[in-house]
Amino acid sequence: KEEELDSKDAIILHQFSRPKTGVPSLSPFCLKMETYLRMVDLPYQNYFDGKLSPQGKMPWIEYNQEQVCGTEFIIDFLEERLGASLNKSLTPQERAMSRAITKMVEEHFYWTIAYCQWVDNLEETQKMLSVSGPLSDLLKWILSHLTGGIVKREMYGHGIGRFSKEEVYSLMEKDMRTLATLLGDKKYLMGSKLSTVDAAVFSHLAPAMWTLPGTRPEQLIKG
């Protein structure tokens, strides 16, 4: 739960500003980290100051004057320091499956969602950016197009950006159908209890429902 914290033991979560629509985040990784903190019921405080980590990334945390960047490393850190773990009951095979699913989502499926958000629906995404002031419209245009350009370049470097729009969406559909098959009739991906992989999958699917109405990912989620 988010709290106003003054203790030196406070977890400070640095992430991007909330979108104007009121959804938690346009960043799946920021949403994943905040979702995880809520799942393990650790008190934390959000900082929406736009300050990137020393590695130039979001999200990142500060805890007792230590800085940790990257959701995987942050979760490892919190498990080691605070004993916060959602995976204690998982078998070695389930842990391996959980990691494989997480990597499919974060290293492959993520790019199809980023394409939909920042390339195919850039104008709609631009409207959601939280920018105020007399030049807000201009700043939103600049910020959205800069981000869209970065996403295109990074997708090309990844390889997925070298495919056509229809091919990218075809890859998205394959990933979504894989997740649906893995979930089956279970309550959560690893069974009856929440685990870390649920935070990763939720944080990539939820923005499609919240911010991309009528788009391919929302249609696929709704079946």
PDB file of C-alpha atoms in Angstrom:
ATOM      1  CA  LYS A   1       0.000   0.000   0.000  1.00  0.00           C
ATOM      2  CA  GLU A   2       1.175   3.512  -0.767  1.00  0.00           C
ATOM      3  CA  GLU A   3       1.805   5.607   2.316  1.00  0.00           C
ATOM      4  CA  GLU A   4       3.357   8.908   3.349  1.00  0.00           C
ATOM      5  CA  LEU A   5       6.581   7.613   4.830  1.00  0.00           C
ATOM      6  CA  ASP A   6       9.294   9.435   6.744  1.00  0.00           C
ATOM      7  CA  SER A   7      11.216   6.431   8.044  1.00  0.00           C
ATOM      8  CA  LYS A   8      14.671   5.692   6.763  1.00  0.00           C
ATOM      9  CA  ASP A   9      13.292   2.235   5.992  1.00  0.00           C
ATOM     10  CA  ALA A  10      10.791   3.613   3.488  1.00  0.00           C
ATOM     11  CA  ILE A  11      10.675   2.111  -0.002  1.00  0.00           C
ATOM     12  CA  ILE A  12      10.692   5.008  -2.458  1.00  0.00           C
ATOM     13  CA  LEU A  13       9.346   3.984  -5.855  1.00  0.00           C
ATOM     14  CA  HIS A  14      10.390   6.247  -8.706  1.00  0.00           C
ATOM     15  CA  GLN A  15       8.122   5.961 -11.727  1.00  0.00           C
ATOM     16  CA  PHE A  16       6.555   7.958 -14.551  1.00  0.00           C
ATOM     17  CA  SER A  17       3.651  10.306 -13.823  1.00  0.00           C
ATOM     18  CA  ARG A  18       0.103   8.962 -13.815  1.00  0.00           C
ATOM     19  CA  PRO A  19      -1.666   9.419 -17.161  1.00  0.00           C
ATOM     20  CA  LYS A  20      -4.454  12.011 -17.356  1.00  0.00           C
ATOM     21  CA  THR A  21      -7.041   9.239 -17.720  1.00  0.00           C
ATOM     22  CA  GLY A  22      -6.404   8.136 -14.130  1.00  0.00           C
ATOM     23  CA  VAL A  23      -4.919   4.724 -14.972  1.00  0.00           C
ATOM     24  CA  PRO A  24      -1.877   3.815 -12.860  1.00  0.00           C
ATOM     25  CA  SER A  25       0.765   3.909 -15.602  1.00  0.00           C
ATOM     26  CA  LEU A  26       1.505   3.689 -19.311  1.00  0.00           C
ATOM     27  CA  SER A  27       4.650   1.727 -18.447  1.00  0.00           C
ATOM     28  CA  PRO A  28       4.131  -2.015 -17.908  1.00  0.00           C
ATOM     29  CA  PHE A  29       7.298  -2.183 -15.813  1.00  0.00           C
ATOM     30  CA  CYS A  30       6.269   0.643 -13.483  1.00  0.00           C
ATOM     31  CA  LEU A  31       2.840  -0.965 -13.146  1.00  0.00           C
ATOM     32  CA  LYS A  32       4.469  -4.345 -12.468  1.00  0.00           C
ATOM     33  CA  MET A  33       6.587  -2.923  -9.651  1.00  0.00           C
ATOM     34  CA  GLU A  34       3.713  -1.108  -7.947  1.00  0.00           C
ATOM     35  CA  THR A  35       1.484  -4.169  -8.362  1.00  0.00           C
ATOM     36  CA  TYR A  36       4.156  -6.378  -6.787  1.00  0.00           C
ATOM     37  CA  LEU A  37       4.533  -4.039  -3.796  1.00  0.00           C
ATOM     38  CA  ARG A  38       0.768  -4.174  -3.275  1.00  0.00           C
ATOM     39  CA  MET A  39       0.734  -7.961  -3.614  1.00  0.00           C
ATOM     40  CA  VAL A  40       3.365  -8.434  -0.904  1.00  0.00           C
ATOM     41  CA  ASP A  41       1.788  -5.637   1.177  1.00  0.00           C
ATOM     42  CA  LEU A  42       4.973  -3.607   1.583  1.00  0.00           C
ATOM     43  CA  PRO A  43       4.487   0.095   2.406  1.00  0.00           C
ATOM     44  CA  TYR A  44       5.989   2.380  -0.202  1.00  0.00           C
ATOM     45  CA  GLN A  45       5.882   5.945  -1.420  1.00  0.00           C
ATOM     46  CA  ASN A  46       5.630   7.014  -5.066  1.00  0.00           C
ATOM     47  CA  TYR A  47       7.907   9.679  -6.473  1.00  0.00           C
ATOM     48  CA  PHE A  48       6.661  11.009  -9.805  1.00  0.00           C
ATOM     49  CA  ASP A  49       9.591  13.388 -10.231  1.00  0.00           C
ATOM     50  CA  GLY A  50      10.696  12.043 -13.616  1.00  0.00           C
ATOM     51  CA  LYS A  51      14.156  11.265 -12.274  1.00  0.00           C
ATOM     52  CA  LEU A  52      15.639   8.265 -14.049  1.00  0.00           C
ATOM     53  CA  SER A  53      17.924   5.742 -12.392  1.00  0.00           C
ATOM     54  CA  PRO A  54      21.703   6.004 -12.849  1.00  0.00           C
ATOM     55  CA  GLN A  55      21.209   3.466 -15.651  1.00  0.00           C
ATOM     56  CA  GLY A  56      18.681   5.794 -17.286  1.00  0.00           C
ATOM     57  CA  LYS A  57      15.689   3.553 -16.592  1.00  0.00           C
ATOM     58  CA  MET A  58      12.313   3.471 -14.845  1.00  0.00           C
ATOM     59  CA  PRO A  59      11.186   2.218 -12.411  1.00  0.00           C
ATOM     60  CA  TRP A  60      13.749   2.162  -9.629  1.00  0.00           C
ATOM     61  CA  ILE A  61      13.679   2.242  -5.852  1.00  0.00           C
ATOM     62  CA  GLU A  62      15.583   3.785  -3.001  1.00  0.00           C
ATOM     63  CA  TYR A  63      15.793   1.950   0.308  1.00  0.00           C
ATOM     64  CA  ASN A  64      18.045   3.016   3.175  1.00  0.00           C
ATOM     65  CA  GLN A  65      20.092   5.129   0.750  1.00  0.00           C
ATOM     66  CA  GLU A  66      20.562   2.191  -1.614  1.00  0.00           C
ATOM     67  CA  GLN A  67      19.368   2.443  -5.197  1.00  0.00           C
ATOM     68  CA  VAL A  68      18.133  -0.563  -7.166  1.00  0.00           C
ATOM     69  CA  CYS A  69      17.050  -0.485 -10.820  1.00  0.00           C
ATOM     70  CA  GLY A  70      15.172  -3.021 -12.945  1.00  0.00           C
ATOM     71  CA  THR A  71      12.095  -4.889 -11.748  1.00  0.00           C
ATOM     72  CA  GLU A  72      13.846  -8.266 -11.554  1.00  0.00           C
ATOM     73  CA  PHE A  73      16.709  -6.875  -9.466  1.00  0.00           C
ATOM     74  CA  ILE A  74      14.318  -4.853  -7.298  1.00  0.00           C
ATOM     75  CA  ILE A  75      12.258  -7.950  -6.513  1.00  0.00           C
ATOM     76  CA  ASP A  76      15.421  -9.951  -5.745  1.00  0.00           C
ATOM     77  CA  PHE A  77      16.559  -7.131  -3.438  1.00  0.00           C
ATOM     78  CA  LEU A  78      13.239  -6.958  -1.580  1.00  0.00           C
ATOM     79  CA  GLU A  79      13.155 -10.727  -1.154  1.00  0.00           C
ATOM     80  CA  GLU A  80      16.679 -10.747   0.253  1.00  0.00           C
ATOM     81  CA  ARG A  81      16.352  -7.697   2.511  1.00  0.00           C
ATOM     82  CA  LEU A  82      12.720  -7.836   3.601  1.00  0.00           C
ATOM     83  CA  GLY A  83      11.778 -11.473   3.062  1.00  0.00           C
ATOM     84  CA  ALA A  84       9.030 -10.482   0.647  1.00  0.00           C
ATOM     85  CA  SER A  85       8.343 -13.410  -1.657  1.00  0.00           C
ATOM     86  CA  LEU A  86       5.327 -14.563  -3.624  1.00  0.00           C
ATOM     87  CA  ASN A  87       7.131 -17.659  -4.884  1.00  0.00           C
ATOM     88  CA  LYS A  88       7.907 -19.523  -1.659  1.00  0.00           C
ATOM     89  CA  SER A  89       5.421 -22.302  -2.376  1.00  0.00           C
ATOM     90  CA  LEU A  90       6.522 -22.869  -5.983  1.00  0.00           C
ATOM     91  CA  THR A  91       8.408 -26.024  -6.934  1.00  0.00           C
ATOM     92  CA  PRO A  92      11.689 -25.715  -8.886  1.00  0.00           C
ATOM     93  CA  GLN A  93       9.773 -26.643 -12.056  1.00  0.00           C
ATOM     94  CA  GLU A  94       7.129 -23.988 -11.368  1.00  0.00           C
ATOM     95  CA  ARG A  95       9.828 -21.391 -10.738  1.00  0.00           C
ATOM     96  CA  ALA A  96      11.409 -22.274 -14.073  1.00  0.00           C
ATOM     97  CA  MET A  97       8.036 -22.033 -15.838  1.00  0.00           C
ATOM     98  CA  SER A  98       7.337 -18.721 -14.110  1.00  0.00           C
ATOM     99  CA  ARG A  99      10.622 -17.287 -15.335  1.00  0.00           C
ATOM    100  CA  ALA A 100      10.043 -18.548 -18.882  1.00  0.00           C
ATOM    101  CA  ILE A 101       6.581 -16.918 -18.991  1.00  0.00           C
ATOM    102  CA  THR A 102       7.932 -13.668 -17.565  1.00  0.00           C
ATOM    103  CA  LYS A 103      10.675 -13.493 -20.185  1.00  0.00           C
ATOM    104  CA  MET A 104       8.227 -14.193 -23.023  1.00  0.00           C
ATOM    105  CA  VAL A 105       6.026 -11.366 -21.757  1.00  0.00           C
ATOM    106  CA  GLU A 106       8.750  -8.823 -20.993  1.00  0.00           C
ATOM    107  CA  GLU A 107      11.172  -9.533 -23.849  1.00  0.00           C
ATOM    108  CA  HIS A 108       8.715 -10.321 -26.657  1.00  0.00           C
ATOM    109  CA  PHE A 109       5.069  -9.539 -25.933  1.00  0.00           C
ATOM    110  CA  TYR A 110       6.068  -6.160 -24.455  1.00  0.00           C
ATOM    111  CA  TRP A 111       7.228  -4.915 -27.859  1.00  0.00           C
ATOM    112  CA  THR A 112       3.905  -5.719 -29.507  1.00  0.00           C
ATOM    113  CA  ILE A 113       2.086  -3.684 -26.847  1.00  0.00           C
ATOM    114  CA  ALA A 114       4.624  -0.852 -27.170  1.00  0.00           C
ATOM    115  CA  TYR A 115       4.024  -0.864 -30.926  1.00  0.00           C
ATOM    116  CA  CYS A 116       0.277  -0.590 -30.437  1.00  0.00           C
ATOM    117  CA  GLN A 117       0.644   2.169 -27.827  1.00  0.00           C
ATOM    118  CA  TRP A 118       3.446   4.335 -29.236  1.00  0.00           C
ATOM    119  CA  VAL A 119       3.358   3.673 -32.989  1.00  0.00           C
ATOM    120  CA  ASP A 120      -0.054   2.520 -34.165  1.00  0.00           C
ATOM    121  CA  ASN A 121      -2.079   4.637 -31.691  1.00  0.00           C
ATOM    122  CA  LEU A 122       0.320   7.502 -31.014  1.00  0.00           C
ATOM    123  CA  GLU A 123      -2.285  10.272 -31.244  1.00  0.00           C
ATOM    124  CA  GLU A 124      -4.524   8.644 -28.629  1.00  0.00           C
ATOM    125  CA  THR A 125      -1.554   7.991 -26.349  1.00  0.00           C
ATOM    126  CA  GLN A 126      -0.473  11.623 -26.705  1.00  0.00           C
ATOM    127  CA  LYS A 127      -3.794  12.779 -25.207  1.00  0.00           C
ATOM    128  CA  MET A 128      -3.167  10.697 -22.063  1.00  0.00           C
ATOM    129  CA  LEU A 129       0.203  12.210 -21.171  1.00  0.00           C
ATOM    130  CA  SER A 130       0.224  14.187 -17.943  1.00  0.00           C
ATOM    131  CA  VAL A 131       1.648  17.551 -18.991  1.00  0.00           C
ATOM    132  CA  SER A 132       0.356  20.898 -17.740  1.00  0.00           C
ATOM    133  CA  GLY A 133       0.999  24.546 -18.509  1.00  0.00           C
ATOM    134  CA  PRO A 134       0.409  26.953 -21.409  1.00  0.00           C
ATOM    135  CA  LEU A 135       2.531  24.868 -23.780  1.00  0.00           C
ATOM    136  CA  SER A 136       1.124  21.534 -22.665  1.00  0.00           C
ATOM    137  CA  ASP A 137      -0.221  20.522 -26.088  1.00  0.00           C
ATOM    138  CA  LEU A 138       3.100  21.236 -27.760  1.00  0.00           C
ATOM    139  CA  LEU A 139       5.036  19.453 -25.033  1.00  0.00           C
ATOM    140  CA  LYS A 140       2.769  16.413 -25.254  1.00  0.00           C
ATOM    141  CA  TRP A 141       3.278  16.308 -29.012  1.00  0.00           C
ATOM    142  CA  ILE A 142       7.056  16.511 -28.621  1.00  0.00           C
ATOM    143  CA  LEU A 143       7.190  13.937 -25.822  1.00  0.00           C
ATOM    144  CA  SER A 144       4.917  11.451 -27.584  1.00  0.00           C
ATOM    145  CA  HIS A 145       6.776  11.666 -30.885  1.00  0.00           C
ATOM    146  CA  LEU A 146      10.168  11.393 -29.175  1.00  0.00           C
ATOM    147  CA  THR A 147       8.979   8.299 -27.315  1.00  0.00           C
ATOM    148  CA  GLY A 148       7.455   6.852 -30.473  1.00  0.00           C
ATOM    149  CA  GLY A 149      10.748   7.350 -32.306  1.00  0.00           C
ATOM    150  CA  ILE A 150      12.678   5.653 -29.505  1.00  0.00           C
ATOM    151  CA  VAL A 151      10.258   2.711 -29.523  1.00  0.00           C
ATOM    152  CA  LYS A 152      10.636   2.311 -33.300  1.00  0.00           C
ATOM    153  CA  ARG A 153      14.446   2.325 -33.084  1.00  0.00           C
ATOM    154  CA  GLU A 154      14.518  -0.094 -30.178  1.00  0.00           C
ATOM    155  CA  MET A 155      12.039  -2.414 -31.894  1.00  0.00           C
ATOM    156  CA  TYR A 156      14.215  -2.422 -34.995  1.00  0.00           C
ATOM    157  CA  GLY A 157      17.275  -3.253 -32.912  1.00  0.00           C
ATOM    158  CA  HIS A 158      15.337  -6.011 -31.159  1.00  0.00           C
ATOM    159  CA  GLY A 159      14.304  -7.408 -34.533  1.00  0.00           C
ATOM    160  CA  ILE A 160      10.549  -7.376 -34.095  1.00  0.00           C
ATOM    161  CA  GLY A 161      10.396  -3.885 -35.590  1.00  0.00           C
ATOM    162  CA  ARG A 162      11.555  -5.218 -38.947  1.00  0.00           C
ATOM    163  CA  PHE A 163       8.193  -6.905 -39.504  1.00  0.00           C
ATOM    164  CA  SER A 164       4.982  -5.445 -40.927  1.00  0.00           C
ATOM    165  CA  LYS A 165       2.105  -4.198 -38.788  1.00  0.00           C
ATOM    166  CA  GLU A 166       0.102  -7.355 -39.440  1.00  0.00           C
ATOM    167  CA  GLU A 167       3.083  -9.556 -38.596  1.00  0.00           C
ATOM    168  CA  VAL A 168       3.634  -7.712 -35.291  1.00  0.00           C
ATOM    169  CA  TYR A 169      -0.015  -8.192 -34.375  1.00  0.00           C
ATOM    170  CA  SER A 170       0.193 -11.836 -35.391  1.00  0.00           C
ATOM    171  CA  LEU A 171       3.048 -12.290 -32.899  1.00  0.00           C
ATOM    172  CA  MET A 172       0.967 -10.500 -30.263  1.00  0.00           C
ATOM    173  CA  GLU A 173      -1.944 -12.867 -30.825  1.00  0.00           C
ATOM    174  CA  LYS A 174       0.316 -15.933 -30.542  1.00  0.00           C
ATOM    175  CA  ASP A 175       1.677 -14.693 -27.209  1.00  0.00           C
ATOM    176  CA  MET A 176      -1.814 -13.938 -25.881  1.00  0.00           C
ATOM    177  CA  ARG A 177      -3.137 -17.348 -26.890  1.00  0.00           C
ATOM    178  CA  THR A 178      -0.116 -18.953 -25.233  1.00  0.00           C
ATOM    179  CA  LEU A 179      -0.903 -17.097 -21.989  1.00  0.00           C
ATOM    180  CA  ALA A 180      -4.564 -18.141 -22.210  1.00  0.00           C
ATOM    181  CA  THR A 181      -3.556 -21.790 -22.661  1.00  0.00           C
ATOM    182  CA  LEU A 182      -1.120 -21.622 -19.740  1.00  0.00           C
ATOM    183  CA  LEU A 183      -3.773 -20.064 -17.496  1.00  0.00           C
ATOM    184  CA  GLY A 184      -6.469 -22.556 -18.507  1.00  0.00           C
ATOM    185  CA  ASP A 185      -9.089 -22.808 -15.771  1.00  0.00           C
ATOM    186  CA  LYS A 186      -6.679 -21.930 -12.971  1.00  0.00           C
ATOM    187  CA  LYS A 187      -7.251 -18.845 -10.802  1.00  0.00           C
ATOM    188  CA  TYR A 188      -3.656 -17.703 -11.290  1.00  0.00           C
ATOM    189  CA  LEU A 189      -0.900 -18.764 -13.671  1.00  0.00           C
ATOM    190  CA  MET A 190       0.861 -20.988 -11.145  1.00  0.00           C
ATOM    191  CA  GLY A 191      -2.292 -22.322  -9.517  1.00  0.00           C
ATOM    192  CA  SER A 192      -4.473 -21.164  -6.639  1.00  0.00           C
ATOM    193  CA  LYS A 193      -2.062 -18.561  -5.231  1.00  0.00           C
ATOM    194  CA  LEU A 194      -0.594 -15.352  -6.588  1.00  0.00           C
ATOM    195  CA  SER A 195       3.045 -15.405  -7.658  1.00  0.00           C
ATOM    196  CA  THR A 196       5.432 -12.878  -9.154  1.00  0.00           C
ATOM    197  CA  VAL A 197       4.632 -13.920 -12.723  1.00  0.00           C
ATOM    198  CA  ASP A 198       1.033 -12.737 -12.229  1.00  0.00           C
ATOM    199  CA  ALA A 199       2.287  -9.199 -11.603  1.00  0.00           C
ATOM    200  CA  ALA A 200       4.329  -9.326 -14.816  1.00  0.00           C
ATOM    201  CA  VAL A 201       1.464 -10.608 -16.959  1.00  0.00           C
ATOM    202  CA  PHE A 202      -1.157  -8.308 -15.405  1.00  0.00           C
ATOM    203  CA  SER A 203       1.005  -5.234 -15.938  1.00  0.00           C
ATOM    204  CA  HIS A 204       1.247  -5.927 -19.673  1.00  0.00           C
ATOM    205  CA  LEU A 205      -2.385  -6.867 -20.271  1.00  0.00           C
ATOM    206  CA  ALA A 206      -4.121  -4.256 -18.104  1.00  0.00           C
ATOM    207  CA  PRO A 207      -2.903  -1.165 -20.020  1.00  0.00           C
ATOM    208  CA  ALA A 208      -4.446  -2.589 -23.193  1.00  0.00           C
ATOM    209  CA  MET A 209      -7.828  -2.699 -21.465  1.00  0.00           C
ATOM    210  CA  TRP A 210      -7.427   0.683 -19.791  1.00  0.00           C
ATOM    211  CA  THR A 211      -5.775   2.793 -22.486  1.00  0.00           C
ATOM    212  CA  LEU A 212      -6.303   1.089 -25.856  1.00  0.00           C
ATOM    213  CA  PRO A 213     -10.075   0.616 -26.290  1.00  0.00           C
ATOM    214  CA  GLY A 214     -11.090  -0.892 -29.600  1.00  0.00           C
ATOM    215  CA  THR A 215      -7.534  -1.876 -30.519  1.00  0.00           C
ATOM    216  CA  ARG A 216      -6.251  -5.334 -31.436  1.00  0.00           C
ATOM    217  CA  PRO A 217      -4.960  -6.237 -27.960  1.00  0.00           C
ATOM    218  CA  GLU A 218      -8.233  -5.275 -26.259  1.00  0.00           C
ATOM    219  CA  GLN A 219     -10.189  -7.293 -28.833  1.00  0.00           C
ATOM    220  CA  LEU A 220      -7.946 -10.305 -28.241  1.00  0.00           C
ATOM    221  CA  ILE A 221      -8.290 -10.052 -24.455  1.00  0.00           C
ATOM    222  CA  LYS A 222     -12.075  -9.898 -24.720  1.00  0.00           C
ATOM    223  CA  GLY A 223     -12.024 -12.854 -27.107  1.00  0.00           C
TER     224      GLY A 223
END
